[in-house]
Amino acid sequence: MNNQNNDVIIGLEVHIQLTNLKTKLFCSCNNDYRGTEANSHVCPICIGLPGSLPVLNKKAIEFATRLAIVLNCKINQKFWFFRKQYFYVDLAKGFQISQYNKAGGRAFADEGKITIKLNSHKKVIILNRIHLEEDPARLVHKGSIATSPYTLVDYNRSGVCLIEIVTEPVIDSPEEAREFLRQLKSIVQYTGISSLDLEGSVRVDANISLRSHERSEVKNINSFREVERALRHEIIRQKNLLKRGKKLIQETRHWDDKRRITISLRTKEFEADYRYFPEQDLVPIEIDDNFIQKVKDQLPEMPIERSRRLQRDYNLSEFDSDNLVLDKDIADFYEDGVNSDASFGPNEYKQYCNWLMNDISRWLNEQNKIITDTKLHPHQIVDLIRYLNEGKITTKIAKTIIDDMMEGFSISEILEKKDKKRISDDNLLKKLSKEVIEENPKIVNDCRDNPKAIEALIGRIMVKTRGQADPHIARRIILDLLKQFGKIK
Ligand code: ZN
Ligand code: MN
């Protein structure tokens, strides 16, 4: 293939906190540690005091089952947990309770897949496994991890439930990784197991190598957005080393999102260093068919099905509906809006989609907000479309009132406040057109040979009316006047 990245091999390990659980994975401490006083959500179990015994959170098994089903994984119905040993301040026990798919152990579920679309090509990203494990404590550094003079430890996060999703090394480029994560985020949102917009709810480790060279593992990329950036950087770094005749070594690197570089933390540890062995304080877990069936029956509509339904119900293109369903809140907003006006048909469905996915989404991106953080109501876009289609405002005016719409003001309130209405009054436009023709003799002369020159005259009218003139009426009037004055035929 002519893929310029075809010598790049990427595999991802995505850690997702199950933020929608009420309690931690093995104790009854509150799972929601955000904004709490450091070390206030802890108990003997999650700080690993001697003699304390973990008890598995059943809801975590249900959440993992939901995800396994929608990712098409094969659920291992019998497994036990493992201890993964390492010594570090974020791990009070000296080991993390996790799952292990060797030495008789099994992941929560094997295989699975996510289909991504990039430049209108579809590709299936094969998963290796998903498994459950506990989150370590949160470390707080002053500035960057490499230069901080101290480390603070907050055990409120210790024992929060993580689900780890491991892909096969089948990702070819940073763009593919980005698309994979976009789809994964969407699927997770629909399953209701986690809110990935919460800070710190995702962490990605990426294995990257250039074909037939040693790989590096970039640890703890703290947001999906950073992954593409970190991968790009790491690929360039590796290529540059090879260019200079250096040899790549297997190592663990850290993504410094402030300086936007990866730095070497340590040469890569090997699996044996973790001394995995079965967690004897927990009984083996068994999941029966009934349980899986019940979870399956309660699953909501997933993005792929929803996209098909939107294409059917609202006559949208595959491209539009795929974009629309990606964020469940946006798709819910869309359906609330278009269904609130019985007179809406295919044209309005498409218009609504365009306003939501272009101007509104751009605003959200720029402000780094999600739609549920704003005061925008689905009905405001219905009104906007009505005003446009009834000719009360121009598209140009519509675009200038988005800011106020996001504050929750109704269209009529905004227009009244801004004194912005479409100017369609023939007499006024005629007066303005005459002025423009007098003021711009050169452009008027150009109109004789170049029909496009009239656009410049319409532009002058738009300036005079601050964009409120109806461009169609202005065009008709200018054409009439130019003919009348014998400037064109
Ligand atoms: Zn606890
Ligand atoms: Mn892990």
PDB file of N, CA, C and O in Angstrom, residues 429-472:
ATOM      1  N   LEU A 429     -33.568  49.594   0.375  1.00  0.00           N
ATOM      2  CA  LEU A 429     -32.505  48.936  -0.382  1.00  0.00           C
ATOM      3  C   LEU A 429     -32.233  49.685  -1.692  1.00  0.00           C
ATOM      4  O   LEU A 429     -31.099  49.746  -2.154  1.00  0.00           O
ATOM      5  N   LYS A 430     -33.273  50.278  -2.256  1.00  0.00           N
ATOM      6  CA  LYS A 430     -33.098  51.023  -3.501  1.00  0.00           C
ATOM      7  C   LYS A 430     -32.235  52.266  -3.240  1.00  0.00           C
ATOM      8  O   LYS A 430     -31.306  52.561  -3.987  1.00  0.00           O
ATOM      9  N   LYS A 431     -32.541  52.943  -2.122  1.00  0.00           N
ATOM     10  CA  LYS A 431     -31.782  54.137  -1.751  1.00  0.00           C
ATOM     11  C   LYS A 431     -30.302  53.761  -1.551  1.00  0.00           C
ATOM     12  O   LYS A 431     -29.394  54.412  -2.086  1.00  0.00           O
ATOM     13  N   LEU A 432     -30.066  52.683  -0.831  1.00  0.00           N
ATOM     14  CA  LEU A 432     -28.689  52.251  -0.564  1.00  0.00           C
ATOM     15  C   LEU A 432     -27.985  51.827  -1.843  1.00  0.00           C
ATOM     16  O   LEU A 432     -26.805  52.116  -2.062  1.00  0.00           O
ATOM     17  N   SER A 433     -28.721  51.140  -2.729  1.00  0.00           N
ATOM     18  CA  SER A 433     -28.126  50.683  -3.977  1.00  0.00           C
ATOM     19  C   SER A 433     -27.670  51.864  -4.837  1.00  0.00           C
ATOM     20  O   SER A 433     -26.592  51.826  -5.435  1.00  0.00           O
ATOM     21  N   LYS A 434     -28.518  52.909  -4.866  1.00  0.00           N
ATOM     22  CA  LYS A 434     -28.139  54.094  -5.631  1.00  0.00           C
ATOM     23  C   LYS A 434     -26.849  54.702  -5.089  1.00  0.00           C
ATOM     24  O   LYS A 434     -25.938  55.050  -5.839  1.00  0.00           O
ATOM     25  N   GLU A 435     -26.767  54.806  -3.775  1.00  0.00           N
ATOM     26  CA  GLU A 435     -25.549  55.327  -3.145  1.00  0.00           C
ATOM     27  C   GLU A 435     -24.333  54.508  -3.565  1.00  0.00           C
ATOM     28  O   GLU A 435     -23.305  55.047  -3.976  1.00  0.00           O
ATOM     29  N   VAL A 436     -24.480  53.191  -3.468  1.00  0.00           N
ATOM     30  CA  VAL A 436     -23.360  52.308  -3.778  1.00  0.00           C
ATOM     31  C   VAL A 436     -22.926  52.475  -5.232  1.00  0.00           C
ATOM     32  O   VAL A 436     -21.729  52.511  -5.541  1.00  0.00           O
ATOM     33  N   ILE A 437     -23.899  52.610  -6.136  1.00  0.00           N
ATOM     34  CA  ILE A 437     -23.576  52.754  -7.556  1.00  0.00           C
ATOM     35  C   ILE A 437     -22.829  54.067  -7.795  1.00  0.00           C
ATOM     36  O   ILE A 437     -21.840  54.112  -8.526  1.00  0.00           O
ATOM     37  N   GLU A 438     -23.291  55.147  -7.118  1.00  0.00           N
ATOM     38  CA  GLU A 438     -22.609  56.439  -7.255  1.00  0.00           C
ATOM     39  C   GLU A 438     -21.195  56.409  -6.705  1.00  0.00           C
ATOM     40  O   GLU A 438     -20.267  56.969  -7.279  1.00  0.00           O
ATOM     41  N   GLU A 439     -21.051  55.729  -5.566  1.00  0.00           N
ATOM     42  CA  GLU A 439     -19.758  55.749  -4.871  1.00  0.00           C
ATOM     43  C   GLU A 439     -18.698  54.865  -5.540  1.00  0.00           C
ATOM     44  O   GLU A 439     -17.524  54.968  -5.221  1.00  0.00           O
ATOM     45  N   ASN A 440     -19.124  53.926  -6.417  1.00  0.00           N
ATOM     46  CA  ASN A 440     -18.169  52.958  -6.960  1.00  0.00           C
ATOM     47  C   ASN A 440     -18.208  52.891  -8.487  1.00  0.00           C
ATOM     48  O   ASN A 440     -18.513  51.839  -9.069  1.00  0.00           O
ATOM     49  N   PRO A 441     -17.900  54.013  -9.148  1.00  0.00           N
ATOM     50  CA  PRO A 441     -18.003  54.022 -10.626  1.00  0.00           C
ATOM     51  C   PRO A 441     -17.133  52.953 -11.282  1.00  0.00           C
ATOM     52  O   PRO A 441     -17.507  52.374 -12.304  1.00  0.00           O
ATOM     53  N   LYS A 442     -15.973  52.667 -10.688  1.00  0.00           N
ATOM     54  CA  LYS A 442     -15.069  51.707 -11.316  1.00  0.00           C
ATOM     55  C   LYS A 442     -15.686  50.297 -11.340  1.00  0.00           C
ATOM     56  O   LYS A 442     -15.687  49.616 -12.357  1.00  0.00           O
ATOM     57  N   ILE A 443     -16.247  49.914 -10.184  1.00  0.00           N
ATOM     58  CA  ILE A 443     -16.885  48.594 -10.130  1.00  0.00           C
ATOM     59  C   ILE A 443     -18.068  48.541 -11.090  1.00  0.00           C
ATOM     60  O   ILE A 443     -18.281  47.553 -11.792  1.00  0.00           O
ATOM     61  N   VAL A 444     -18.838  49.645 -11.137  1.00  0.00           N
ATOM     62  CA  VAL A 444     -19.991  49.695 -12.038  1.00  0.00           C
ATOM     63  C   VAL A 444     -19.546  49.465 -13.484  1.00  0.00           C
ATOM     64  O   VAL A 444     -20.158  48.696 -14.219  1.00  0.00           O
ATOM     65  N   ASN A 445     -18.429  50.113 -13.870  1.00  0.00           N
ATOM     66  CA  ASN A 445     -17.910  49.911 -15.230  1.00  0.00           C
ATOM     67  C   ASN A 445     -17.510  48.462 -15.484  1.00  0.00           C
ATOM     68  O   ASN A 445     -17.731  47.929 -16.555  1.00  0.00           O
ATOM     69  N   ASP A 446     -16.912  47.870 -14.428  1.00  0.00           N
ATOM     70  CA  ASP A 446     -16.505  46.466 -14.568  1.00  0.00           C
ATOM     71  C   ASP A 446     -17.692  45.557 -14.863  1.00  0.00           C
ATOM     72  O   ASP A 446     -17.555  44.521 -15.511  1.00  0.00           O
ATOM     73  N   CYS A 447     -18.859  45.948 -14.341  1.00  0.00           N
ATOM     74  CA  CYS A 447     -20.043  45.089 -14.491  1.00  0.00           C
ATOM     75  C   CYS A 447     -20.393  44.831 -15.961  1.00  0.00           C
ATOM     76  O   CYS A 447     -20.997  43.823 -16.302  1.00  0.00           O
ATOM     77  N   ARG A 448     -20.002  45.747 -16.810  1.00  0.00           N
ATOM     78  CA  ARG A 448     -20.317  45.606 -18.234  1.00  0.00           C
ATOM     79  C   ARG A 448     -19.701  44.332 -18.818  1.00  0.00           C
ATOM     80  O   ARG A 448     -20.360  43.582 -19.515  1.00  0.00           O
ATOM     81  N   ASP A 449     -18.433  44.077 -18.464  1.00  0.00           N
ATOM     82  CA  ASP A 449     -17.736  42.920 -19.046  1.00  0.00           C
ATOM     83  C   ASP A 449     -17.714  41.709 -18.119  1.00  0.00           C
ATOM     84  O   ASP A 449     -17.551  40.589 -18.556  1.00  0.00           O
ATOM     85  N   ASN A 450     -17.838  42.018 -16.830  1.00  0.00           N
ATOM     86  CA  ASN A 450     -17.662  40.936 -15.867  1.00  0.00           C
ATOM     87  C   ASN A 450     -18.889  40.832 -14.967  1.00  0.00           C
ATOM     88  O   ASN A 450     -19.051  41.620 -14.040  1.00  0.00           O
ATOM     89  N   PRO A 451     -19.763  39.854 -15.228  1.00  0.00           N
ATOM     90  CA  PRO A 451     -21.006  39.744 -14.444  1.00  0.00           C
ATOM     91  C   PRO A 451     -20.745  39.538 -12.951  1.00  0.00           C
ATOM     92  O   PRO A 451     -21.592  39.861 -12.117  1.00  0.00           O
ATOM     93  N   LYS A 452     -19.542  39.031 -12.635  1.00  0.00           N
ATOM     94  CA  LYS A 452     -19.256  38.758 -11.213  1.00  0.00           C
ATOM     95  C   LYS A 452     -18.977  40.033 -10.417  1.00  0.00           C
ATOM     96  O   LYS A 452     -19.005  40.016  -9.185  1.00  0.00           O
ATOM     97  N   ALA A 453     -18.710  41.122 -11.116  1.00  0.00           N
ATOM     98  CA  ALA A 453     -18.393  42.369 -10.409  1.00  0.00           C
ATOM     99  C   ALA A 453     -19.552  42.835  -9.539  1.00  0.00           C
ATOM    100  O   ALA A 453     -19.359  43.549  -8.555  1.00  0.00           O
ATOM    101  N   ILE A 454     -20.750  42.383  -9.882  1.00  0.00           N
ATOM    102  CA  ILE A 454     -21.912  42.816  -9.088  1.00  0.00           C
ATOM    103  C   ILE A 454     -21.797  42.353  -7.630  1.00  0.00           C
ATOM    104  O   ILE A 454     -22.324  42.999  -6.717  1.00  0.00           O
ATOM    105  N   GLU A 455     -21.075  41.230  -7.423  1.00  0.00           N
ATOM    106  CA  GLU A 455     -20.895  40.734  -6.048  1.00  0.00           C
ATOM    107  C   GLU A 455     -20.245  41.808  -5.170  1.00  0.00           C
ATOM    108  O   GLU A 455     -20.574  41.951  -3.992  1.00  0.00           O
ATOM    109  N   ALA A 456     -19.321  42.560  -5.767  1.00  0.00           N
ATOM    110  CA  ALA A 456     -18.639  43.594  -4.987  1.00  0.00           C
ATOM    111  C   ALA A 456     -19.614  44.688  -4.575  1.00  0.00           C
ATOM    112  O   ALA A 456     -19.518  45.246  -3.470  1.00  0.00           O
ATOM    113  N   LEU A 457     -20.583  44.997  -5.464  1.00  0.00           N
ATOM    114  CA  LEU A 457     -21.582  46.019  -5.117  1.00  0.00           C
ATOM    115  C   LEU A 457     -22.508  45.514  -4.002  1.00  0.00           C
ATOM    116  O   LEU A 457     -22.822  46.237  -3.061  1.00  0.00           O
ATOM    117  N   ILE A 458     -22.905  44.227  -4.115  1.00  0.00           N
ATOM    118  CA  ILE A 458     -23.756  43.647  -3.053  1.00  0.00           C
ATOM    119  C   ILE A 458     -22.987  43.661  -1.726  1.00  0.00           C
ATOM    120  O   ILE A 458     -23.542  43.981  -0.673  1.00  0.00           O
ATOM    121  N   GLY A 459     -21.703  43.384  -1.824  1.00  0.00           N
ATOM    122  CA  GLY A 459     -20.851  43.411  -0.632  1.00  0.00           C
ATOM    123  C   GLY A 459     -20.862  44.779   0.041  1.00  0.00           C
ATOM    124  O   GLY A 459     -20.938  44.874   1.271  1.00  0.00           O
ATOM    125  N   ARG A 460     -20.826  45.860  -0.769  1.00  0.00           N
ATOM    126  CA  ARG A 460     -20.862  47.222  -0.209  1.00  0.00           C
ATOM    127  C   ARG A 460     -22.180  47.473   0.532  1.00  0.00           C
ATOM    128  O   ARG A 460     -22.215  48.145   1.559  1.00  0.00           O
ATOM    129  N   ILE A 461     -23.271  46.907  -0.015  1.00  0.00           N
ATOM    130  CA  ILE A 461     -24.577  47.078   0.650  1.00  0.00           C
ATOM    131  C   ILE A 461     -24.587  46.330   1.981  1.00  0.00           C
ATOM    132  O   ILE A 461     -25.096  46.824   2.991  1.00  0.00           O
ATOM    133  N   MET A 462     -23.970  45.156   1.980  1.00  0.00           N
ATOM    134  CA  MET A 462     -23.881  44.375   3.216  1.00  0.00           C
ATOM    135  C   MET A 462     -23.118  45.153   4.291  1.00  0.00           C
ATOM    136  O   MET A 462     -23.479  45.131   5.458  1.00  0.00           O
ATOM    137  N   VAL A 463     -22.058  45.839   3.852  1.00  0.00           N
ATOM    138  CA  VAL A 463     -21.281  46.626   4.804  1.00  0.00           C
ATOM    139  C   VAL A 463     -22.151  47.744   5.381  1.00  0.00           C
ATOM    140  O   VAL A 463     -22.197  47.958   6.596  1.00  0.00           O
ATOM    141  N   LYS A 464     -22.864  48.428   4.497  1.00  0.00           N
ATOM    142  CA  LYS A 464     -23.719  49.543   4.949  1.00  0.00           C
ATOM    143  C   LYS A 464     -24.807  49.089   5.921  1.00  0.00           C
ATOM    144  O   LYS A 464     -25.257  49.865   6.759  1.00  0.00           O
ATOM    145  N   THR A 465     -25.282  47.828   5.757  1.00  0.00           N
ATOM    146  CA  THR A 465     -26.386  47.356   6.607  1.00  0.00           C
ATOM    147  C   THR A 465     -25.899  46.390   7.683  1.00  0.00           C
ATOM    148  O   THR A 465     -26.695  45.705   8.309  1.00  0.00           O
ATOM    149  N   ARG A 466     -24.615  46.326   7.890  1.00  0.00           N
ATOM    150  CA  ARG A 466     -24.019  45.386   8.854  1.00  0.00           C
ATOM    151  C   ARG A 466     -24.545  43.960   8.650  1.00  0.00           C
ATOM    152  O   ARG A 466     -24.930  43.273   9.578  1.00  0.00           O
ATOM    153  N   GLY A 467     -24.622  43.562   7.382  1.00  0.00           N
ATOM    154  CA  GLY A 467     -24.984  42.183   7.059  1.00  0.00           C
ATOM    155  C   GLY A 467     -26.467  41.885   7.097  1.00  0.00           C
ATOM    156  O   GLY A 467     -26.879  40.744   6.961  1.00  0.00           O
ATOM    157  N   GLN A 468     -27.298  42.928   7.290  1.00  0.00           N
ATOM    158  CA  GLN A 468     -28.718  42.650   7.463  1.00  0.00           C
ATOM    159  C   GLN A 468     -29.528  42.705   6.162  1.00  0.00           C
ATOM    160  O   GLN A 468     -30.670  42.278   6.136  1.00  0.00           O
ATOM    161  N   ALA A 469     -28.944  43.235   5.111  1.00  0.00           N
ATOM    162  CA  ALA A 469     -29.685  43.297   3.852  1.00  0.00           C
ATOM    163  C   ALA A 469     -29.920  41.892   3.319  1.00  0.00           C
ATOM    164  O   ALA A 469     -29.055  41.025   3.433  1.00  0.00           O
ATOM    165  N   ASP A 470     -31.110  41.694   2.753  1.00  0.00           N
ATOM    166  CA  ASP A 470     -31.349  40.415   2.098  1.00  0.00           C
ATOM    167  C   ASP A 470     -30.575  40.410   0.781  1.00  0.00           C
ATOM    168  O   ASP A 470     -30.854  41.220  -0.108  1.00  0.00           O
ATOM    169  N   PRO A 471     -29.594  39.514   0.633  1.00  0.00           N
ATOM    170  CA  PRO A 471     -28.730  39.587  -0.546  1.00  0.00           C
ATOM    171  C   PRO A 471     -29.469  39.332  -1.854  1.00  0.00           C
ATOM    172  O   PRO A 471     -29.095  39.875  -2.891  1.00  0.00           O
ATOM    173  N   HIS A 472     -30.547  38.537  -1.795  1.00  0.00           N
ATOM    174  CA  HIS A 472     -31.274  38.245  -3.037  1.00  0.00           C
ATOM    175  C   HIS A 472     -32.014  39.486  -3.536  1.00  0.00           C
ATOM    176  O   HIS A 472     -31.965  39.813  -4.720  1.00  0.00           O
TER     177      HIS A 472
END
